[in-house]
Amino acid sequence: QGAQKRGLAGAVGAEQTTLLRTLIGLERPAAGTVRAFGTVCRTEPDFHPVRRRVGFLFQDPDDQLICPTVVEDVAFAPLNHGVGRRAALATARRVLDQLGLGSLAERAVDRLSGGEKRLVAFAGLIAGVPEVLLLDEPTVALDVRHQATLVGQLVAFPGAMVIATHDRSLMSQLATRAVGLREGRTVPVALRADGSMAI
């Protein structure tokens, strides 16, 4: 039946971002526990193996891009996973080409547009070969062409994902199921054929 692609909906301020950050260990829950890949995660070291398997796309790509040039930033994940520098850079260039961003490889990250930054941040996730993607408003600041590129990559992604978005079209294209957040609790969401949602 394939990997689950779960949509996460809710009103502005419903804390979808906080939930995603909690799943990856960047926030600590006020109550309850986080269980990832069958293991309860409570401390920072507990989340280290989780982050090797999960790619988290921040809502603001400026919070994610950390290296001077595009190719270095995309190579960061494989380098962090123990891949040699030459192989990591080759992986980065291959992923950039796959996303139609090869011409940006040597560009300074701070010279990119908002949409380019978002796609480069996504390229960095894919270069790390994640099993799961957590996506926080992934299509914000993307023009039609770049949005089509990203959505195509997400449709083809073989792993599971959680997509927090207010973009109903994106939700209908990607999500196999959806839940909503209301007052700190998940509630069922019906995905209608016309792309609308009922929470």
PDB file of C-alpha atoms in Angstrom, residues 113-181:
ATOM      1  CA  SER A 113      15.881  34.117  -3.720  1.00  0.00           C
ATOM      2  CA  GLY A 114      13.440  32.843  -1.117  1.00  0.00           C
ATOM      3  CA  GLY A 115      12.170  30.129  -3.445  1.00  0.00           C
ATOM      4  CA  GLU A 116      15.692  29.041  -4.387  1.00  0.00           C
ATOM      5  CA  LYS A 117      16.618  28.823  -0.710  1.00  0.00           C
ATOM      6  CA  ARG A 118      13.643  26.556  -0.052  1.00  0.00           C
ATOM      7  CA  LEU A 119      14.575  24.203  -2.897  1.00  0.00           C
ATOM      8  CA  VAL A 120      18.222  24.140  -1.839  1.00  0.00           C
ATOM      9  CA  ALA A 121      17.148  23.288   1.717  1.00  0.00           C
ATOM     10  CA  PHE A 122      15.030  20.470   0.289  1.00  0.00           C
ATOM     11  CA  ALA A 123      17.984  19.276  -1.811  1.00  0.00           C
ATOM     12  CA  GLY A 124      20.007  19.067   1.394  1.00  0.00           C
ATOM     13  CA  LEU A 125      17.381  16.767   2.892  1.00  0.00           C
ATOM     14  CA  ILE A 126      17.302  14.474  -0.131  1.00  0.00           C
ATOM     15  CA  ALA A 127      21.101  14.261  -0.220  1.00  0.00           C
ATOM     16  CA  GLY A 128      20.933  12.715   3.248  1.00  0.00           C
ATOM     17  CA  VAL A 129      18.681   9.898   1.922  1.00  0.00           C
ATOM     18  CA  PRO A 130      16.013  10.172   4.642  1.00  0.00           C
ATOM     19  CA  GLU A 131      13.401   7.511   5.296  1.00  0.00           C
ATOM     20  CA  VAL A 132      10.834  10.071   6.472  1.00  0.00           C
ATOM     21  CA  LEU A 133      10.203  13.730   5.625  1.00  0.00           C
ATOM     22  CA  LEU A 134       8.658  16.304   7.963  1.00  0.00           C
ATOM     23  CA  LEU A 135       7.609  19.304   5.861  1.00  0.00           C
ATOM     24  CA  ASP A 136       6.585  22.634   7.361  1.00  0.00           C
ATOM     25  CA  GLU A 137       4.700  24.697   4.743  1.00  0.00           C
ATOM     26  CA  PRO A 138       6.957  23.384   1.943  1.00  0.00           C
ATOM     27  CA  THR A 139       5.535  25.463  -0.910  1.00  0.00           C
ATOM     28  CA  VAL A 140       5.733  28.912   0.729  1.00  0.00           C
ATOM     29  CA  ALA A 141       7.616  31.440  -1.491  1.00  0.00           C
ATOM     30  CA  LEU A 142       7.808  29.066  -4.467  1.00  0.00           C
ATOM     31  CA  ASP A 143       6.757  30.238  -7.914  1.00  0.00           C
ATOM     32  CA  VAL A 144       4.657  27.941 -10.114  1.00  0.00           C
ATOM     33  CA  ARG A 145       7.653  26.283 -11.801  1.00  0.00           C
ATOM     34  CA  HIS A 146       9.582  25.596  -8.608  1.00  0.00           C
ATOM     35  CA  GLN A 147       6.435  24.434  -6.847  1.00  0.00           C
ATOM     36  CA  ALA A 148       5.802  21.919  -9.628  1.00  0.00           C
ATOM     37  CA  THR A 149       9.387  20.660  -9.257  1.00  0.00           C
ATOM     38  CA  LEU A 150       9.042  20.227  -5.516  1.00  0.00           C
ATOM     39  CA  VAL A 151       5.646  18.553  -5.689  1.00  0.00           C
ATOM     40  CA  GLY A 152       6.948  16.153  -8.323  1.00  0.00           C
ATOM     41  CA  GLN A 153       9.822  15.189  -6.043  1.00  0.00           C
ATOM     42  CA  LEU A 154       7.475  14.709  -3.093  1.00  0.00           C
ATOM     43  CA  VAL A 155       5.077  12.556  -5.110  1.00  0.00           C
ATOM     44  CA  ALA A 156       8.021  10.358  -6.119  1.00  0.00           C
ATOM     45  CA  PHE A 157       9.530  10.179  -2.622  1.00  0.00           C
ATOM     46  CA  PRO A 158       9.304   6.520  -1.536  1.00  0.00           C
ATOM     47  CA  GLY A 159       9.243   7.083   2.210  1.00  0.00           C
ATOM     48  CA  ALA A 160       6.692   8.358   4.683  1.00  0.00           C
ATOM     49  CA  MET A 161       6.048  12.038   5.252  1.00  0.00           C
ATOM     50  CA  VAL A 162       4.094  14.485   7.364  1.00  0.00           C
ATOM     51  CA  ILE A 163       3.077  17.686   5.564  1.00  0.00           C
ATOM     52  CA  ALA A 164       1.997  20.652   7.675  1.00  0.00           C
ATOM     53  CA  THR A 165       0.339  23.075   5.289  1.00  0.00           C
ATOM     54  CA  HIS A 166      -2.531  25.464   4.755  1.00  0.00           C
ATOM     55  CA  ASP A 167      -2.250  24.803   0.995  1.00  0.00           C
ATOM     56  CA  ARG A 168      -5.307  22.667   0.315  1.00  0.00           C
ATOM     57  CA  SER A 169      -4.206  21.855  -3.232  1.00  0.00           C
ATOM     58  CA  LEU A 170      -0.893  20.507  -1.950  1.00  0.00           C
ATOM     59  CA  MET A 171      -2.663  18.492   0.727  1.00  0.00           C
ATOM     60  CA  SER A 172      -4.952  16.884  -1.857  1.00  0.00           C
ATOM     61  CA  GLN A 173      -2.012  16.073  -4.167  1.00  0.00           C
ATOM     62  CA  LEU A 174       0.207  14.498  -1.538  1.00  0.00           C
ATOM     63  CA  ALA A 175      -1.655  13.286   1.519  1.00  0.00           C
ATOM     64  CA  THR A 176      -2.963   9.730   1.729  1.00  0.00           C
ATOM     65  CA  ARG A 177      -4.577  10.630   5.065  1.00  0.00           C
ATOM     66  CA  ALA A 178      -4.929  13.805   7.088  1.00  0.00           C
ATOM     67  CA  VAL A 179      -5.384  14.891  10.678  1.00  0.00           C
ATOM     68  CA  GLY A 180      -6.057  18.301  12.146  1.00  0.00           C
ATOM     69  CA  LEU A 181      -4.858  20.043  15.279  1.00  0.00           C
TER      70      LEU A 181
END
